[in-house]
Coordinates of C-alpha atoms and ligand atoms in Angstrom, one line a residue:
X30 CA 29.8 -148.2 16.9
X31 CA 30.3 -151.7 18.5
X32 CA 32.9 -154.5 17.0
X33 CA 29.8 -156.3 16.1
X34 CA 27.9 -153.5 14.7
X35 CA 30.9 -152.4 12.4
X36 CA 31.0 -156.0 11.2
X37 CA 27.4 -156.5 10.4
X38 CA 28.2 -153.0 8.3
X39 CA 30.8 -155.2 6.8
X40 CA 29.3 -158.1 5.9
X41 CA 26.1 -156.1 4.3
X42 CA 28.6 -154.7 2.2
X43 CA 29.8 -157.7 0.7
X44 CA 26.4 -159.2 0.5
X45 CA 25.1 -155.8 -1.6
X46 CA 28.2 -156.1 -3.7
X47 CA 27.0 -160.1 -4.2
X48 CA 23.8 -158.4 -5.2
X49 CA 24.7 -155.2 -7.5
X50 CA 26.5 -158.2 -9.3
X51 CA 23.9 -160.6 -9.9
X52 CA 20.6 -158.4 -10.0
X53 CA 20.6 -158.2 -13.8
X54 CA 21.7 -161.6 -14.1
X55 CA 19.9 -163.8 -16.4
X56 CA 19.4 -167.0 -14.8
X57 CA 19.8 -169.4 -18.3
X58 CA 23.2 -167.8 -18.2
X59 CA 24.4 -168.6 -14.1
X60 CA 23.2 -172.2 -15.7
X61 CA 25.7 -171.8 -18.7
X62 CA 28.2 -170.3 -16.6
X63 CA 28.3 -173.5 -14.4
X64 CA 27.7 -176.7 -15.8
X65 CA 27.2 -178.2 -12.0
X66 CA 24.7 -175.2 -10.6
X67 CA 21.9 -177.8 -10.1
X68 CA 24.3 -179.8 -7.6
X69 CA 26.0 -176.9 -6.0
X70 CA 22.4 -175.7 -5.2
X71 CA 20.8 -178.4 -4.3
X72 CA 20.5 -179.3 -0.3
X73 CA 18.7 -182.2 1.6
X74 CA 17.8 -182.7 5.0
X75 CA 15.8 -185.6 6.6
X76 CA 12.0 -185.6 4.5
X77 CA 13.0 -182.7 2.8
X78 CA 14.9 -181.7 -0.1
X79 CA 15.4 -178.1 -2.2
X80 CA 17.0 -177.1 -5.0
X81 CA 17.5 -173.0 -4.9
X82 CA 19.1 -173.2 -8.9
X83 CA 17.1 -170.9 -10.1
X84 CA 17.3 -168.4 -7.6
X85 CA 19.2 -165.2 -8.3
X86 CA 22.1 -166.7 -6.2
X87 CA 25.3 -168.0 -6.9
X88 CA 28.3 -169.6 -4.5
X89 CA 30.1 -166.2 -3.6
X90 CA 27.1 -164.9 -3.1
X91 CA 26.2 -167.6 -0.4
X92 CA 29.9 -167.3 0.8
X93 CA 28.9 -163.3 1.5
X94 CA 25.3 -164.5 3.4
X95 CA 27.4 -166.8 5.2
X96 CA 29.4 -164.1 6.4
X97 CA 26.4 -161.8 7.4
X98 CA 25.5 -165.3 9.8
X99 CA 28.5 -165.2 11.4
X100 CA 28.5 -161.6 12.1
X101 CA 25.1 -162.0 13.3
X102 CA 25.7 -164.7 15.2
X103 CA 24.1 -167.6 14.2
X104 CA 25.9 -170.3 15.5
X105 CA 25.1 -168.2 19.6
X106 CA 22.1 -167.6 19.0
X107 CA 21.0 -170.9 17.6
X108 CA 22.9 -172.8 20.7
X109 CA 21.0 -170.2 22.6
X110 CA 17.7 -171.1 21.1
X111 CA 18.8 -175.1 22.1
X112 CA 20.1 -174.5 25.5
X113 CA 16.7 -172.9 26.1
X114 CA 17.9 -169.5 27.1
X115 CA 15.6 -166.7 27.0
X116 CA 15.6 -165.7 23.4
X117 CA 12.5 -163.9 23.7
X118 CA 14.4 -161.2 25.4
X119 CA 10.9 -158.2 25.6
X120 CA 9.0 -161.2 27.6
X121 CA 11.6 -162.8 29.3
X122 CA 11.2 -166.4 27.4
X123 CA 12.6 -169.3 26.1
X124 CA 11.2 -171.1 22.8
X125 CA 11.4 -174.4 23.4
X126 CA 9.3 -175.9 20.7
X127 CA 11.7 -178.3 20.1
X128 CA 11.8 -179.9 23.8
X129 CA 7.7 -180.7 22.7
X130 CA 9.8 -183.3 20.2
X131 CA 12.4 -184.9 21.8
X132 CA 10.6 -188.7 21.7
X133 CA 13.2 -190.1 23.6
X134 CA 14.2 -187.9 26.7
X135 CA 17.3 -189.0 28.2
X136 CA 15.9 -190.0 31.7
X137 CA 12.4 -190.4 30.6
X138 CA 9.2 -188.8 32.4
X139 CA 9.3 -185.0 32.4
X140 CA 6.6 -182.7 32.4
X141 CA 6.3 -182.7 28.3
X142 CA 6.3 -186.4 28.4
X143 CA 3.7 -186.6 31.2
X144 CA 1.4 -184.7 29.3
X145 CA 2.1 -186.4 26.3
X146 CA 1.1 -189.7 27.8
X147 CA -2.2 -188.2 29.4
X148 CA -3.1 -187.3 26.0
X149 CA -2.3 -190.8 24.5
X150 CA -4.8 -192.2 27.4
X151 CA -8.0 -189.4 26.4
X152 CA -7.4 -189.8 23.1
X153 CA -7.9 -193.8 23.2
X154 CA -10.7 -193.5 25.9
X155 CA -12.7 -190.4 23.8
X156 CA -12.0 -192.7 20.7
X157 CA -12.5 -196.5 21.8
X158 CA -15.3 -195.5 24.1
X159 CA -18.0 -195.2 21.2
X160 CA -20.0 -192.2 23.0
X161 CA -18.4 -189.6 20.9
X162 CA -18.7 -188.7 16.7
X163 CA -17.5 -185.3 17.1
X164 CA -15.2 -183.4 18.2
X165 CA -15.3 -179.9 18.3
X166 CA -12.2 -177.5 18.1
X167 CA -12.3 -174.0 19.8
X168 CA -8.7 -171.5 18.8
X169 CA -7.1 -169.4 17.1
X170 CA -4.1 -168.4 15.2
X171 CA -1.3 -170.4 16.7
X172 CA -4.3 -172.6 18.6
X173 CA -5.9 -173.2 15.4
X174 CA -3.8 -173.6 12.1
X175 CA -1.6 -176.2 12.7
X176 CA -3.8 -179.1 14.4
X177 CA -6.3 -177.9 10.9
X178 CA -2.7 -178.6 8.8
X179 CA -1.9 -181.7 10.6
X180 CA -5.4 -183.2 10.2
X181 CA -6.1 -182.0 6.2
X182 CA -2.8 -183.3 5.4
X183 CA -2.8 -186.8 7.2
X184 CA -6.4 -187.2 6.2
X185 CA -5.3 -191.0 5.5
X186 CA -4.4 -191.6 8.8
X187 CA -7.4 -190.2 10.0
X188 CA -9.6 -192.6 12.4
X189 CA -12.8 -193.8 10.9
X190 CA -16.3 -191.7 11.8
X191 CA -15.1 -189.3 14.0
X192 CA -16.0 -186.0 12.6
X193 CA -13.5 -182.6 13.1
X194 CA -15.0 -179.3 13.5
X195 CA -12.6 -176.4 13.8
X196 CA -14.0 -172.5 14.4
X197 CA -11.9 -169.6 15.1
X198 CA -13.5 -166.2 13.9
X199 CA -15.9 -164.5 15.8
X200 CA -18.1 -164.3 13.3
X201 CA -21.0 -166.3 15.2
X202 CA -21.2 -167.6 11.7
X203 CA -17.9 -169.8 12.2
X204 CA -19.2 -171.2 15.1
X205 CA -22.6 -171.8 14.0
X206 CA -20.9 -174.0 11.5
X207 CA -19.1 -176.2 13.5
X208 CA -22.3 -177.0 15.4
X209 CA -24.6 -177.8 12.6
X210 CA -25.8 -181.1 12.6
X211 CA -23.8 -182.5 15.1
X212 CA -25.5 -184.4 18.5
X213 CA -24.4 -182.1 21.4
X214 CA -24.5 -185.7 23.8
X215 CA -21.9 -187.2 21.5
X216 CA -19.7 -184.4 20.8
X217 CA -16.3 -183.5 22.9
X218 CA -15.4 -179.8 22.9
X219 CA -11.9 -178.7 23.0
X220 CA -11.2 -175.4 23.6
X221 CA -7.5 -174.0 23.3
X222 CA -6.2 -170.8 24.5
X223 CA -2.3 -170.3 25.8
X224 CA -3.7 -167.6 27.8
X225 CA -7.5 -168.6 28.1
X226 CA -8.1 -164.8 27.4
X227 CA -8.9 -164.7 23.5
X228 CA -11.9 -163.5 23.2
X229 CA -12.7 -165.0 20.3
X230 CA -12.1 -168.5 21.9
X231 CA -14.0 -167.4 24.9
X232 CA -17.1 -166.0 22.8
X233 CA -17.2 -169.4 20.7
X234 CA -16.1 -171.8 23.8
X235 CA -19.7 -170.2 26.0
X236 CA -21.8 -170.8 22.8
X237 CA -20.6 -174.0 22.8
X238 CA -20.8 -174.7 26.4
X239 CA -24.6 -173.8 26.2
X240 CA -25.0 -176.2 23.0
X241 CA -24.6 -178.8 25.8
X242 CA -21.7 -180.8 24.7
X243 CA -21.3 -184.4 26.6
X244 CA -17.7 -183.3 28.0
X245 CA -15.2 -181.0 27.4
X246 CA -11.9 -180.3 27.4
X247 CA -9.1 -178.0 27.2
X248 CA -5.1 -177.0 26.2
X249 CA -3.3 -174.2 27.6
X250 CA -0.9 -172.7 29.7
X251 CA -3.2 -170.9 32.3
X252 CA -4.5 -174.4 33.5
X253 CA -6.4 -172.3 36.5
X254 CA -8.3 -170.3 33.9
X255 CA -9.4 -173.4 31.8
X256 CA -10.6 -174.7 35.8
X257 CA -12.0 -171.7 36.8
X258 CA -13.9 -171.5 33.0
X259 CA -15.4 -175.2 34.1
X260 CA -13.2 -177.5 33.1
X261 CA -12.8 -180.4 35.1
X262 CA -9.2 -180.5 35.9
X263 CA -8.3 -184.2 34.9
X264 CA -9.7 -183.0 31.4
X265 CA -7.2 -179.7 31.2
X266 CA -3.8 -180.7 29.4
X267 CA -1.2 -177.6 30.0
X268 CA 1.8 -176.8 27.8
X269 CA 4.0 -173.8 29.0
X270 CA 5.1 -170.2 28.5
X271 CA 8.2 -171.5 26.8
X272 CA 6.1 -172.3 23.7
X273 CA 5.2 -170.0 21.5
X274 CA 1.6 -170.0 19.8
X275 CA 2.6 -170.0 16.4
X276 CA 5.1 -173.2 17.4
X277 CA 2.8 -175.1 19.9
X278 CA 1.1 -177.2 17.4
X279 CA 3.5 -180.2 18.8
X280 CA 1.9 -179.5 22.4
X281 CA -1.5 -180.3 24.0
X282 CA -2.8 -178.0 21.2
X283 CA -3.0 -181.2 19.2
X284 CA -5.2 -183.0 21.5
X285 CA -7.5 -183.4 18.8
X286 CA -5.4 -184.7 16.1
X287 CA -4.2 -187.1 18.9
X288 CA -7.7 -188.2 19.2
X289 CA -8.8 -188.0 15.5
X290 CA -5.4 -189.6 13.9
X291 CA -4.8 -193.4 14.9
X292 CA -2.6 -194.9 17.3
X293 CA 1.2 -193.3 16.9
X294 CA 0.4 -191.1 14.2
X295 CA 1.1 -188.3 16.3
X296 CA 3.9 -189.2 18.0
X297 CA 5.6 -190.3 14.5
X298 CA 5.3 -186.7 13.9
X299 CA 7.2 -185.2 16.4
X300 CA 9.8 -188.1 15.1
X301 CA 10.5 -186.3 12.1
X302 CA 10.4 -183.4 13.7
X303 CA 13.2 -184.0 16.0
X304 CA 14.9 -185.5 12.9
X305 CA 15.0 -181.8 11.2
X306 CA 15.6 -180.4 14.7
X307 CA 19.0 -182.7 14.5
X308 CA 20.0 -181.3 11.2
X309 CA 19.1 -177.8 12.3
X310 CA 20.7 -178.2 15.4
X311 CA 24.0 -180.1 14.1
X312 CA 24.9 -179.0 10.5
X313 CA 27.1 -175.7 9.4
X314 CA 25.5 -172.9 8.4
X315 CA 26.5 -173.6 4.5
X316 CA 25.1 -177.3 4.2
X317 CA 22.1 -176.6 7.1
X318 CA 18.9 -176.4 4.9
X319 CA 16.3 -174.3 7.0
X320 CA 19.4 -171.8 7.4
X321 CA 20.3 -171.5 3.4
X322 CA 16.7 -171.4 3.0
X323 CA 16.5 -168.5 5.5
X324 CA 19.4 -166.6 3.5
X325 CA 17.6 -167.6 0.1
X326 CA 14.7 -165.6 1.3
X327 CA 16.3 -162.9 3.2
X328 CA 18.2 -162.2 -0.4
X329 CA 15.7 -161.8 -2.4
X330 CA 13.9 -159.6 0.3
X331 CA 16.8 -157.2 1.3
X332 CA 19.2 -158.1 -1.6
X333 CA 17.0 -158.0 -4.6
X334 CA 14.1 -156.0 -2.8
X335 CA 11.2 -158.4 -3.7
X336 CA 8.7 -157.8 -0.6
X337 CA 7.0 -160.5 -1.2
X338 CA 7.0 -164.3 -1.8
X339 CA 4.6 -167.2 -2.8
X340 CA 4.2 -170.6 -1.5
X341 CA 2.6 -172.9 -3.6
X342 CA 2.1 -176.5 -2.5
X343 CA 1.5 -178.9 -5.4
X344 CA 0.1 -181.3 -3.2
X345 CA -3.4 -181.0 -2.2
X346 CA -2.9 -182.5 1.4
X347 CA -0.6 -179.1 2.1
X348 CA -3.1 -177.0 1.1
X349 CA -3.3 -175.4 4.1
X350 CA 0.6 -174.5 4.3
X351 CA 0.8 -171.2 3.3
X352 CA -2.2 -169.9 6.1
X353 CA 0.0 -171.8 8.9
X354 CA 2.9 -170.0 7.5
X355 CA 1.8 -166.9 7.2
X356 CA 1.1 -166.4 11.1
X357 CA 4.7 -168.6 11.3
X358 CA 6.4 -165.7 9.4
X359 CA 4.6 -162.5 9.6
X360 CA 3.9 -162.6 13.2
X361 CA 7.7 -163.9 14.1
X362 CA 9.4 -161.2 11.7
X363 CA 7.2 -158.6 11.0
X364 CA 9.1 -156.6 13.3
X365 CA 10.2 -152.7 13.1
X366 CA 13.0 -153.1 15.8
X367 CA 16.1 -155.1 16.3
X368 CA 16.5 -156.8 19.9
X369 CA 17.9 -154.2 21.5
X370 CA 14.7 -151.5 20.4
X371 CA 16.7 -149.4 18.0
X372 CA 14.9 -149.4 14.2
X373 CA 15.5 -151.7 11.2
X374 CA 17.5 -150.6 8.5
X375 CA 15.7 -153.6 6.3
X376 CA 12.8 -155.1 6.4
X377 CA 13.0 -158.4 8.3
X378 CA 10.2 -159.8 6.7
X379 CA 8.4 -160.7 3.5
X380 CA 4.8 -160.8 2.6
X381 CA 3.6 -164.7 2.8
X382 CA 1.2 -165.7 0.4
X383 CA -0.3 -168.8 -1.4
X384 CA -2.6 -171.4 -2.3
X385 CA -2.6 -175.1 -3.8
X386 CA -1.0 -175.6 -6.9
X387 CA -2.9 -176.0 -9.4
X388 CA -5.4 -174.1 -8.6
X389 CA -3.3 -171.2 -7.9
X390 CA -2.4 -171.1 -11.9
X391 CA -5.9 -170.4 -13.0
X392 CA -5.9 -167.7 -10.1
X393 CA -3.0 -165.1 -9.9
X394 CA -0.5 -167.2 -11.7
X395 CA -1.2 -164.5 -14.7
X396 CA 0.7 -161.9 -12.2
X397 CA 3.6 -164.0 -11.6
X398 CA 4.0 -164.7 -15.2
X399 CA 3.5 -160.9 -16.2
X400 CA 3.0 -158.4 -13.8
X401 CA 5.9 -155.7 -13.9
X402 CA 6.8 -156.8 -10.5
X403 CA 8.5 -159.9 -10.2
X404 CA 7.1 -162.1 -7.0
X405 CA 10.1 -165.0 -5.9
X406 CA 7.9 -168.6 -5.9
X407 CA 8.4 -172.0 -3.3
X408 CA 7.1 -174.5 -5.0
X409 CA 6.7 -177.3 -3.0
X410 CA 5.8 -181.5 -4.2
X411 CA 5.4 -184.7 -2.5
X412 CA 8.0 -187.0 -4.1
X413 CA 6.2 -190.1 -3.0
X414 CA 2.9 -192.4 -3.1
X415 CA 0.2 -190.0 -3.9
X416 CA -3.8 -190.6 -3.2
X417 CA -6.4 -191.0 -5.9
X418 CA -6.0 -192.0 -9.3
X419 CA -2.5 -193.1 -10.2
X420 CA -2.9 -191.2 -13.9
X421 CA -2.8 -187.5 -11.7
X422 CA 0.3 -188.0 -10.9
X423 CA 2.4 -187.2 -13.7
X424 CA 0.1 -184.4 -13.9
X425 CA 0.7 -182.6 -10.9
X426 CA 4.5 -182.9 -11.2
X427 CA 4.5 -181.7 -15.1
X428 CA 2.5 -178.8 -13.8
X429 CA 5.4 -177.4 -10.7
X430 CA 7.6 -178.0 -13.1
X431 CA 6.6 -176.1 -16.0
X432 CA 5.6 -173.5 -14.0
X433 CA 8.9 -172.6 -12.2
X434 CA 10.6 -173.6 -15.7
X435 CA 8.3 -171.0 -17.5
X436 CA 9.2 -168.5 -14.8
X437 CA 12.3 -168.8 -15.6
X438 CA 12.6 -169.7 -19.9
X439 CA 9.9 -167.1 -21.0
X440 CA 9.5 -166.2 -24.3
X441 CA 10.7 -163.6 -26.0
X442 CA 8.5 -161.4 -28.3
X443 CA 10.5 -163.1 -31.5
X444 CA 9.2 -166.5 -30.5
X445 CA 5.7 -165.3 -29.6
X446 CA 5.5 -163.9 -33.1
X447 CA 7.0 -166.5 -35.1
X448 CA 4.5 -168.6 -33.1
X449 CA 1.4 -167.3 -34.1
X450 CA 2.6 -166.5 -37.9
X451 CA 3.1 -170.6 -38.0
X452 CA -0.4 -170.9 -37.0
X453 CA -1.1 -169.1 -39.7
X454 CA -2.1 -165.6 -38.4
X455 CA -1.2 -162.7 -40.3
X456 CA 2.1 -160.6 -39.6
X457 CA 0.2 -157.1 -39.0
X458 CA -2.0 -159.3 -36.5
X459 CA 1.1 -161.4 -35.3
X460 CA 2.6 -158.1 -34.3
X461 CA 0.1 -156.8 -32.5
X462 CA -0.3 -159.6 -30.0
X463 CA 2.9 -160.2 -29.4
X464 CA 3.6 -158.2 -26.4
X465 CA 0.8 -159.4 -24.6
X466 CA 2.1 -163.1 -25.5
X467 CA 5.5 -162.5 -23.8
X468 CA 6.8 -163.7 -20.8
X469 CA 10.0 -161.3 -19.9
X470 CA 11.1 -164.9 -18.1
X471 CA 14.5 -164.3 -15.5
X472 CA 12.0 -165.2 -12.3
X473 CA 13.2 -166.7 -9.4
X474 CA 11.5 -169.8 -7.8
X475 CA 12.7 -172.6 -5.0
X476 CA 11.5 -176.4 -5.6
X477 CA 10.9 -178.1 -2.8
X478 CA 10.3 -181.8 -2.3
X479 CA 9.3 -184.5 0.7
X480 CA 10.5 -187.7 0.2
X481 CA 6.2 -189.1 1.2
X482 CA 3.2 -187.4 2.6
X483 CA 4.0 -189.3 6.1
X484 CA 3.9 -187.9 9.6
X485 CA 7.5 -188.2 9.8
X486 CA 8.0 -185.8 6.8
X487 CA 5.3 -183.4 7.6
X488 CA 6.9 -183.2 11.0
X489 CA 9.5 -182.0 9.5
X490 CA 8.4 -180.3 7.0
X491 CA 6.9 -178.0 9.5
X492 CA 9.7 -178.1 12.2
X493 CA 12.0 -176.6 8.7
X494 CA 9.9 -173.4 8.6
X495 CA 10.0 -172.7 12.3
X496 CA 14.1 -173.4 12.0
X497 CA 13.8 -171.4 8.8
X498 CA 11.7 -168.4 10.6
X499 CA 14.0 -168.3 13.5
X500 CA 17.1 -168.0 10.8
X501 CA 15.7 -165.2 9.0
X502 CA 15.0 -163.5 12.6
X503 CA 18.7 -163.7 13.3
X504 CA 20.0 -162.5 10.6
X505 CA 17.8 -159.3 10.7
X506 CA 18.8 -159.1 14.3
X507 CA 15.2 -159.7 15.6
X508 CA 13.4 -161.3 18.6
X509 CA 11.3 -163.5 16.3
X510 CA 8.9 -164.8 19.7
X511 CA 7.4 -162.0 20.6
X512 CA 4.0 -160.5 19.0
X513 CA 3.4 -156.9 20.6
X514 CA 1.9 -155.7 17.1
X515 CA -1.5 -157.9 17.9
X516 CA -1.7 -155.8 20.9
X517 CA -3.1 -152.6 20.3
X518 CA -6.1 -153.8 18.1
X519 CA -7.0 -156.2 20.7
X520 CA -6.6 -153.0 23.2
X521 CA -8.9 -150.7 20.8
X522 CA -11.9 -153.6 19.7
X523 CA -12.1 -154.0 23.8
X524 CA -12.9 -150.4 24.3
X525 CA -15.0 -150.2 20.9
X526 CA -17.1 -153.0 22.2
X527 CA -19.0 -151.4 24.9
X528 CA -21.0 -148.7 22.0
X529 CA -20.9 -151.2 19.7
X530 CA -23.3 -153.1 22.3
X531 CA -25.6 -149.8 22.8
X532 CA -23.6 -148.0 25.3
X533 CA -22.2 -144.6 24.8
X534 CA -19.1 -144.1 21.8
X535 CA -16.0 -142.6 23.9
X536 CA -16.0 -139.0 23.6
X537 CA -12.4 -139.0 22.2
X538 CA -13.0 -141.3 19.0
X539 CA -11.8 -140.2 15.5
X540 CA -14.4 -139.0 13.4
X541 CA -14.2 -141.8 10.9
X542 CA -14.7 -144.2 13.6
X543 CA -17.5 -143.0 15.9
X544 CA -19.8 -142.5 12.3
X545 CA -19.4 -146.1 11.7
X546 CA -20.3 -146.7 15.3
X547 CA -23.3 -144.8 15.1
X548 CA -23.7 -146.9 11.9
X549 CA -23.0 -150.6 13.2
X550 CA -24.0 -150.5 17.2
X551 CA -27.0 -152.9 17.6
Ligands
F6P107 O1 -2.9 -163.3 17.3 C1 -2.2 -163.1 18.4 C2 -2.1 -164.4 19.3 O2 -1.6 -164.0 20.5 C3 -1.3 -165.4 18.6 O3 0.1 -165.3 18.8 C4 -1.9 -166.7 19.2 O4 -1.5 -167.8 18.4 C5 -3.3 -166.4 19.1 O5 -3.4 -165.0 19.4 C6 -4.2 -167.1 20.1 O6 -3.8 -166.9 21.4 P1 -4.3 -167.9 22.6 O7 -3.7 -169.3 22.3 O8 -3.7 -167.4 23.8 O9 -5.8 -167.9 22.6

């Protein structure tokens, strides 16, 4: 066993001592036991700030996470990650996501800033030129979910009648939709592949190219595909093998919110981006948000075994989120081997899930209240100016609040009782109900807040779960860049397609598969 191996035994020691110690802890009581929790727990970073007091946590615990990132290297491998060495190690890659945000390069014109200013020019001659009203968008996954974020959640800095159409699935339903009703002569297609091989972007990107659009364009890093696919090369904006799909949304594969947001927008963006890649970058592990964030989640995952978690936006405009971060998370850390290929002791990675609050608590909120299993919540709010009627507000703050409160007070089966006998209901009957009326309470939930719904603090917003991603990565001992798991069904639909189009089923098919492809070929 290596130096390093015997202290990562180590410093999981500690960290499951931390955790035998607090697991039955009831949170009221941590509270009790220390009058200046909220403080102690509470972090801030630019646009962003969190409060983790009523997680199942406590200072020595933090002090034994703490130690786990120094034995896993934190500080190296996040210097690593910033000197844009090869971090993904099974492709040979740096991630340099955060070189897509640096505004103000020292020496000025590089390649990122080149194609940044090519952008700026389309965008303003697609927009100004009045010959377009639409612009289609052709991706997927990493090509598709964040420029859909960006433009739902900066809807008010969206230019004036210029219609967004996003399809991904290839569904021919999806695509069907994003034609409908649109003029073909006055509609720019964008299609956005890093490898310009999905076939699902391909499939959708020909039946668009036969709709006839007036012009199109493309975003990727196989430029000579995108030409050879038609293309005209002056209308093909690269970005590069050093960004990873689930982190390119700050590369050409915004070109569209370039073009549909207004001047700068954009670019104020990648602003508060670099702002949280500064306080990533800069601060200690203990006072660096995206990192305690990182060991907030990785405790309750590996320390108090909760496999899953749920993100909950009580902000309309970031209703989106929790799809953009579940391709952020689950396809970074759903991994089954550390760096070096030998198999995970933990899991690296919970289950992402979540939808708008409040929609979410007339949906599964009735689990999270009272299913046996208890399911960590990130509630997240927008501090600032909010849209619509000024009386919602209140509203949706009284809502995230009472939520992760009522996660956490319950009520016991006393209270319940005594409840419905003041309302006047009989004992036997007061009784009866009252297990179904308690809430065992003790459940762990993060509150999130940014300071506005801006650019600047969605930039960063989104540039903390990437941070926060890469942290939980290290500390399971991951390569959080790579993605071999989407491999093999890619691999498998490829060789299904062929019967599935009237030709002849392999010969070596399981049973289960070949009936439905007797069933489904057309
Ligand atoms: O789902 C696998 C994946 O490779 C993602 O990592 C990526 O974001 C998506 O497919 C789309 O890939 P591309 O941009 O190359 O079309």
């Amino acid at each position: 066993m290596s130096a390093n191996d015997i202290a990562m035994k180590q410093a999981w020691t500690q960290v499951a001592a931390e955790a035998a110690r607090l697991k039955g802890a009831k949170l009221l009581d941590l509270f009790a036991a220390d009058p200046k929790r909220v403080e102690a727990l509470s972090f801030a970073a630019p646009h962003l700030n969190a409060d983790f007091s009523k997680q199942r946590i406590d200072g020595a615990a933090m002090n034994a996470i703490g130690a786990l990132a120094g034995a896993a290297d934190f500080d190296g491998w996040r210097a690593k990650l910033f000197g844009g060495e090869i971090v993904n190690t099974t492709e040979g890659r740096a991630a340099k996501h955060w070189a897509l945000r640096i505004t103000d390069p020292p020496g000025g014109d590089n390649d990122v800033t080149r194609v940044l200013d090519r952008m700026h020019a389309f965008a303003h001659e697609i927009a100004e030129s009045g010959d377009f009203d639409a612009l289609i968008h052709l991706g997927i996954g990493g090509s598709d979910f964040g420029p859909r974020v960006v433009l739902d959640a900066l809807k008010a800095h969206r230019r004036p009648n210029i219609t967004v159409r996003f399809a991904a699935n290839v569904d021919g339903a999806d695509v069907a939709d994003a034609i409908e009703g649109l003029d073909p002569r006055r509609t720019l297609l964008i299609v956005v592949s890093k490898t310009f091989t999905t076939q699902e972007t391909l499939a959708n990107a020909e039946f668009v190219r036969a709709w006839g659009p007036a012009r199109i364009a493309a975003a990727t890093a196989a430029p000579e595909k995108a030409v050879a696919w038609g293309v005209a090369a002056e209308d093909v904006f690269p970005f590069w093998d050093w960004v990873g799909g689930r982190y390119s949304l700050w590369s050409s594969v915004s070109l569209v919110c370039e073009i549909a947001l207004t001047h700068g927008v954009f670019f104020r963006m990648l602003e508060g981006a670099e702002e949280m890649d500064n306080h990533f970058r800069d601060t200690p592990f203990t006072q660096n948000l995206p990192a305690i964030s990182a060991a907030v989640q990785m405790w309750n995952r590996e320390a108090l075994g909760h496999g899953s978690y749920a993100l909950i936006p009580y902000a309309e405009r970031l209703r989106l989120l929790p799809t953009w971060a579940q391709q952020l998370e689950m396809e970074s850390n759903g991994k089954g081997v550390t760096r070096d290929g030998a198999s995970l002791e933990r899991s690296s990675c919970a289950v992402t899930w979540g939808v708008a609050g409040t929609n979410a608590q007339h949906s599964f909120f009735q689990l999270l209240h009272q299913g046996v299993e208890e399911v960590p919540v990130e509630f997240i709010v927008n501090a600032g100016a909010q849209e619509g009627p000024p009386s919602h507000r209140a509203k949706v703050y009284a809502n995230a609040l009472a939520q992760a409160r009522a996660l956490m007070v319950g009520k016991t089966a006393a209270q319940a009782k005594a409840e419905m006998i003041a309302t006047g209901m009989s004992e036997a009957e007061a009784v009866r109900l009252a297990p179904h009326r308690t809430f065992t309470g003790n459940r762990a939930s993060t509150l999130m807040a940014i300071d506005e719904l801006s650019p600047e603090a969605l930039g960063a917003l989104l540039a903390f779960y990437e941070h926060r991603t890469f942290t939980e990565g290290v500390l399971a001992g991951i390569n959080s860049f790579d993605q071999w798991g989407v491999e093999l069904g890619k691999e498998m639909a490829n060789a299904l397609l062929p019967a599935l189009e009237g030709g002849t089923p392999a010969a070596d098919l399981d049973p289960s598969t070949a009936a439905w492809v007797r069933q489904l070929r057309t």
